[in-house]
Coordinates of C-alpha atoms in Angstrom, one line a residue:
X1 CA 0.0 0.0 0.0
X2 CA 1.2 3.3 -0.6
X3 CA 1.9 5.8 2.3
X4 CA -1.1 8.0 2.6
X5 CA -0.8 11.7 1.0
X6 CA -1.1 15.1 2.2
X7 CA -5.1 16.6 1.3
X8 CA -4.2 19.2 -0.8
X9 CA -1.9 21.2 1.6
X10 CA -4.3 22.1 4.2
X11 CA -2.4 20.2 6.5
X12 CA -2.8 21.7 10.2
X13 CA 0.7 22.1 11.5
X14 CA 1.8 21.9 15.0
X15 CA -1.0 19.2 16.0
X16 CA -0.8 16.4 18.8
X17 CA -2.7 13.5 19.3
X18 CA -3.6 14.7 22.9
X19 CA -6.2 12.1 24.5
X20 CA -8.6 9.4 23.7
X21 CA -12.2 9.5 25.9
X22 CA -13.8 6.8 27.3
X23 CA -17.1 7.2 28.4
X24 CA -18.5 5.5 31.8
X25 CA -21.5 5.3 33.9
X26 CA -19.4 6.5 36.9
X27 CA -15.5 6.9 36.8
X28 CA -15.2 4.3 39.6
X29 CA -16.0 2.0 37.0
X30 CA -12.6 1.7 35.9
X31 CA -10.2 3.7 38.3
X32 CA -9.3 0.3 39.7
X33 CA -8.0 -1.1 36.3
X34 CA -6.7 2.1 35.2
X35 CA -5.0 2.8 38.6
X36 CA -4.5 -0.1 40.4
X37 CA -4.0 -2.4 38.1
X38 CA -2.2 -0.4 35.2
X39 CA -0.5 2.7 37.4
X40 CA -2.2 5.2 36.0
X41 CA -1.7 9.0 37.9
X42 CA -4.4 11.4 38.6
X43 CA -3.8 14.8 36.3
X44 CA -6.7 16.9 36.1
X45 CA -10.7 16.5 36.3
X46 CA -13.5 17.5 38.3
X47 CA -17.4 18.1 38.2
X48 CA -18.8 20.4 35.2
X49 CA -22.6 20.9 33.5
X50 CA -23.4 17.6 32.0
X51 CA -20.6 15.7 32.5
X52 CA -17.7 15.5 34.8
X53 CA -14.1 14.7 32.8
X54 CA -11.2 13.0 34.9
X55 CA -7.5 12.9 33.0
X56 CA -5.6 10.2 34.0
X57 CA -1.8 10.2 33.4
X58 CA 0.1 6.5 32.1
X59 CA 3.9 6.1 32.7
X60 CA 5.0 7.6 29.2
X61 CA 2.5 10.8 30.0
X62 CA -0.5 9.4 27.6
X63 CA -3.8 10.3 28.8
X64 CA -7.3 8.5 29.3
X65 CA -9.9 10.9 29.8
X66 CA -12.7 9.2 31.4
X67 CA -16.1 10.6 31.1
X68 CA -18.9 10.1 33.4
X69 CA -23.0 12.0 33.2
X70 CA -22.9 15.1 35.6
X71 CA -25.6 17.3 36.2
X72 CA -27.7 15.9 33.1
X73 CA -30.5 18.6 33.5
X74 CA -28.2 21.0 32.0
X75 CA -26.4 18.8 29.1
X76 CA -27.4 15.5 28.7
X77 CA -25.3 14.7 25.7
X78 CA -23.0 12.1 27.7
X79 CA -26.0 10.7 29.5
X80 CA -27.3 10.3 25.8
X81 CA -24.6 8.5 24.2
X82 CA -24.1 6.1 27.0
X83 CA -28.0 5.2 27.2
X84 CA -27.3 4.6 23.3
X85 CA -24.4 3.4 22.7
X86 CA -23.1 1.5 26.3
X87 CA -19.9 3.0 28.1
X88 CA -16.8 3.0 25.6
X89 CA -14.5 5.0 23.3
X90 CA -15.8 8.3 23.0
X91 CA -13.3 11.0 21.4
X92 CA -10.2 11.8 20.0
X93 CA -8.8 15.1 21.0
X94 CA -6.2 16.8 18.9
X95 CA -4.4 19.8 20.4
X96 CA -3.5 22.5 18.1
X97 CA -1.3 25.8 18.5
X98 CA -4.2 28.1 16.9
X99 CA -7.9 26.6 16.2
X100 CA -8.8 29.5 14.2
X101 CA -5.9 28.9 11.7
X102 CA -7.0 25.4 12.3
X103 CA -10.5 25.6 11.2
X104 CA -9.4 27.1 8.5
X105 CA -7.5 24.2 7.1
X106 CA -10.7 21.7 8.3
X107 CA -12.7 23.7 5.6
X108 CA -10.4 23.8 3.1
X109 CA -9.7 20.1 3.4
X110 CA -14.0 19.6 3.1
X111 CA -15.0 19.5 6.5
X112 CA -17.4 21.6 8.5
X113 CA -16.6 22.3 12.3
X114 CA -19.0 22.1 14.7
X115 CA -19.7 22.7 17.9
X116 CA -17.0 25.6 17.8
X117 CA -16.8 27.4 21.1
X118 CA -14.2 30.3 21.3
X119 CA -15.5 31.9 24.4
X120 CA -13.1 31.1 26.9
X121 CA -9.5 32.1 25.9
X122 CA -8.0 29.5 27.7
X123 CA -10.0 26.8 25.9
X124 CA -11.2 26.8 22.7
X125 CA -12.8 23.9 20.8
X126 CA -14.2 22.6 17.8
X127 CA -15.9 18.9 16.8
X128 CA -15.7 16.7 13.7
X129 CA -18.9 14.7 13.6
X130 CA -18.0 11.0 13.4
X131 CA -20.1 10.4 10.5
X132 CA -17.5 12.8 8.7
X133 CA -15.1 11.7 10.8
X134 CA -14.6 7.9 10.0
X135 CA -17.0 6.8 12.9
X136 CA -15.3 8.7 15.9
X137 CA -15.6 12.6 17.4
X138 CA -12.6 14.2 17.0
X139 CA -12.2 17.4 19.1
X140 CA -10.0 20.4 18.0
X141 CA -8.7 22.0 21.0
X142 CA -6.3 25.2 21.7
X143 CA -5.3 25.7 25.3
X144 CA -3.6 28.3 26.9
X145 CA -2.2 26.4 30.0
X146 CA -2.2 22.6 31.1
X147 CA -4.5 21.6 33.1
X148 CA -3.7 20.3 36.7
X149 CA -6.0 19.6 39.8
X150 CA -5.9 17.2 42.9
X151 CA -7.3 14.2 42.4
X152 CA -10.7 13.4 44.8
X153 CA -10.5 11.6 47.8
X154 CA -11.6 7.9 46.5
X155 CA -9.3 8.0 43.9
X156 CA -6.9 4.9 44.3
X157 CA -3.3 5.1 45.7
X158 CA -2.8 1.4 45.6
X159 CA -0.7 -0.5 42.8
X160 CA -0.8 -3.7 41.8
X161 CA 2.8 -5.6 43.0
X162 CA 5.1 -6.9 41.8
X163 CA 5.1 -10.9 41.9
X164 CA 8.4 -11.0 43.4
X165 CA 6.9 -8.6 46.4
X166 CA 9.8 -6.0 45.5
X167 CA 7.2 -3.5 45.6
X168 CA 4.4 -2.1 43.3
X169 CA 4.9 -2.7 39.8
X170 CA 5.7 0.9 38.0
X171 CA 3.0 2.3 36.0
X172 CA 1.9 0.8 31.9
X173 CA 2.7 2.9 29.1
X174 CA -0.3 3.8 26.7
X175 CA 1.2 3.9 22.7
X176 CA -1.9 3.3 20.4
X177 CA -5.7 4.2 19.8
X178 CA -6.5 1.0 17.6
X179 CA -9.2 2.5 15.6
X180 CA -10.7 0.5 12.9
X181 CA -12.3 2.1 9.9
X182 CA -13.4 1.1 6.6
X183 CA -12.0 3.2 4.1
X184 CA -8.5 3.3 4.9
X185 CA -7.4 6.0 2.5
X186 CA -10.1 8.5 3.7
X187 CA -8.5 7.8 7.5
X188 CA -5.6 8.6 6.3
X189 CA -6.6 11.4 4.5
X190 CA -8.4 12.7 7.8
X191 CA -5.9 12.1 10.6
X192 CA -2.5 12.0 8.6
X193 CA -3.1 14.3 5.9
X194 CA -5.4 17.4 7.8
X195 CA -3.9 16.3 11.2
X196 CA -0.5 15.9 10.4
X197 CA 0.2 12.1 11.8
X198 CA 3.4 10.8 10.6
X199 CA 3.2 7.0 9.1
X200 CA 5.7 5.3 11.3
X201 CA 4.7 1.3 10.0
X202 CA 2.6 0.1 7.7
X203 CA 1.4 -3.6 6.3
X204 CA -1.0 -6.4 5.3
X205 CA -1.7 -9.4 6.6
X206 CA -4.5 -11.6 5.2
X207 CA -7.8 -9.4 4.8
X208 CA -6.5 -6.4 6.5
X209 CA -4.3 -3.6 5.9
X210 CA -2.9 -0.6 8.4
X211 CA -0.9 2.4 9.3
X212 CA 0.8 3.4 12.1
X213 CA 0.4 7.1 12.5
X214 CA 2.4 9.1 15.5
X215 CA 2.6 12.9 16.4
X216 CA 5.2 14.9 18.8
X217 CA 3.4 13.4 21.8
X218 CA 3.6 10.0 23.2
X219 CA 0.0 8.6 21.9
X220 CA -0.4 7.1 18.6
X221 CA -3.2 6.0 16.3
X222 CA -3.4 2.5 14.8
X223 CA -5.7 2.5 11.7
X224 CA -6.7 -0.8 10.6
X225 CA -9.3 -1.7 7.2
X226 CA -10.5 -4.7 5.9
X227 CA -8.6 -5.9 2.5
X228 CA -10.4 -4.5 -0.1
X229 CA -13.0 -7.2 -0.6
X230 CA -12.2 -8.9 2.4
X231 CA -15.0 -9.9 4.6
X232 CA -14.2 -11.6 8.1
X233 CA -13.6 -10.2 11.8
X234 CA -13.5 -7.0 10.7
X235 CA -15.9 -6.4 8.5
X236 CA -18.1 -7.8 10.7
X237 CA -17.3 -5.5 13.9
X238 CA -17.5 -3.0 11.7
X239 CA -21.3 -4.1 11.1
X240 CA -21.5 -1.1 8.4
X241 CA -20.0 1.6 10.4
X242 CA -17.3 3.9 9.0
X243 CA -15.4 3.0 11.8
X244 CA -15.5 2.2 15.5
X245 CA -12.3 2.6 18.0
X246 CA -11.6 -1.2 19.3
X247 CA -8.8 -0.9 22.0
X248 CA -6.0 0.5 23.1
X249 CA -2.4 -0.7 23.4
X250 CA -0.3 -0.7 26.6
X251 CA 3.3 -1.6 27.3
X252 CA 3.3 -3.5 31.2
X253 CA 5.7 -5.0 32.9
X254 CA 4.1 -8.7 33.5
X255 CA 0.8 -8.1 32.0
X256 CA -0.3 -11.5 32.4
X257 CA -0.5 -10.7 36.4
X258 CA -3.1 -8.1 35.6
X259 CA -6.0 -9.4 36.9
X260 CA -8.6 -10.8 34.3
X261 CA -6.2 -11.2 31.5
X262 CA -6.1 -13.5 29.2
X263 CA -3.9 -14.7 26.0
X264 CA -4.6 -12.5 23.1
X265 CA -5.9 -14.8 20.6
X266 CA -9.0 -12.8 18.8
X267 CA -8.1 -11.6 15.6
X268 CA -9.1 -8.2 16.5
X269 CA -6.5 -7.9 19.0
X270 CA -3.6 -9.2 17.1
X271 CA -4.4 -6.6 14.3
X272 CA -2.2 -4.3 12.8
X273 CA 0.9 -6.8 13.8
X274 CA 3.5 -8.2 11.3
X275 CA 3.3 -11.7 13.4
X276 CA 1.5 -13.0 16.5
X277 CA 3.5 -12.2 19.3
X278 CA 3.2 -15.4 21.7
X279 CA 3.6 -13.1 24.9
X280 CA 0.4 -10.7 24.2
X281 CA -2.4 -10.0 26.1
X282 CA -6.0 -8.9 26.0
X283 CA -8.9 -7.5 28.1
X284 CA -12.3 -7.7 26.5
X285 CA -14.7 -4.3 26.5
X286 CA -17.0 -6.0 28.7
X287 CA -14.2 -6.4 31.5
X288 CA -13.4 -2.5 31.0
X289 CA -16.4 -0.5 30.6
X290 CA -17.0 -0.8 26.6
X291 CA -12.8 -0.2 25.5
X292 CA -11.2 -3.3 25.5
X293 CA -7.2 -3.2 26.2
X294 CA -4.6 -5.0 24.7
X295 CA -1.4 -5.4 26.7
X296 CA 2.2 -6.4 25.8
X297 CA 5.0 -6.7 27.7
X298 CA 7.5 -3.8 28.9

């Protein structure tokens, strides 16, 4: 396959693949596999109208930002998508150096913005809707000044240990957004030709194809499409959709002593992979609120 191409120039430079959302019914719901289990630090978060956002912080300074409903009577578009769609991925958020040079480029490259908010100078934001977006929101964000706050008072300060009992094992590094879509070239078009990813890997293995796609920040983005033609495991979790995120990738040290584990075997796991790595491991969505996680070793 050829390396995906630039859309006409309107390439927005200076962008980072910031965070990946995961909506929950409440963020206890997963602070003890986040935390606990993977190491995961407390960076920022707290209550706001219609949904309350908590940023948690992986070894290799990837984020999760894990959504839960808040105060519904004022914005119930969280509440919504979870009574729709079950907890799981939610967004992509790209941070960009100027969003009004930014949505520029978005229009130029056939996209219209929405949801653009440029009220408060030390946020600004702007939406792609998923259905132009191959399946999945991705947020346009400038911000003035990082966000940090104390974490609450239930948030988790135990780790899970070692086996040797040397002491708590250090925390997992996050590394890839495995987001499968089924037009490859118009996800490539989207996230490496407006958004500036850079193809780091690329390859087929019978009836699928991906790219490997990494910014200036630690997070990457793992697209991954069905052979053209091909109908099988992706096709069919795909069920028609123009795309759906499926997991994300951590490095851990001994991952199969995170509780719940189990061999990675499903071919939806071992995507985007020039071989099956015998020492890979897998958490299904349903034992992680909707986002299932794929684990390798440290």
């Amino acid at each position: 396959m050829s390396p995906p191409v630039s859309t006409c120039g309107a390439t927005i430079a200076g962008t980072v693949l910031d965070h990946v959302a995961h909506a929950v019914v409440r963020w206890p719901d997963v602070w003890t596999r986040y935390a606990v289990d993977l190491g995961a630090e407390w960076n920022s978060g707290g209550p706001g109208p219609g949904f309350a956002p908590a940023q948690l912080r992986f070894g290799n300074g990837a984020r999760v930002e894990v959504l839960m409903p808040h105060r519904v009577e004022v914005n119930d578009f969280l509440d919504r998508f979870i009574t729709n769609n079950g907890p799981g991925p939610h967004h992509l958020t790209f941070k960009v150096p100027d969003l009004q040079a930014a949505l520029e480029r978005v229009v130029e490259a056939g996209f219209e913005p929405i949801g653009v908010d440029v009220s408060d100078p030390e946020w600004k934001e702007a939406f792609i809707h998923p259905k132009r977006a191959t399946g999945v929101v991705v947020q346009l964000a400038e911000q003035r000044i990082p966000w940090v706050s104390p974490p609450p008072d239930d948030y988790p300060t135990e780790r899970r240990r070692r086996p040797d009992g040397s002491g708590p094992a250090p925390p997992a590094s996050l590394r890839w957004v495995a987001h499968v879509v089924a037009d490859l070239e118009a996800a490539a078009g989207l996230f490496a030709g407006l958004l500036g990813g850079v193809v780091v890997d690329e390859g087929m293995l019978p009836g699928q194809r991906w790219v490997d796609l990494q910014w200036a920040g630690p997070l990457g983005l793992r697209l991954i499409a069905p052979a053209d033609g091909a109908t099988g495991p992706l096709h069919t979790w795909l069920g028609g959709r123009s795309g759906r995120i499926h997991h994300l990738e951590l490095t851990v040290e001994d991952p199969a002593g995170v509780l719940g584990v189990r061999p990675a075997g499903s071919p939806l796991s071992l995507m985007g992979r020039h071989g099956t790595p015998v020492d890979l491991w897998e958490l299904a969505p349903e034992d992680n609120s909707g986002l299932g996680l794929v684990l390798a070793p440290a």
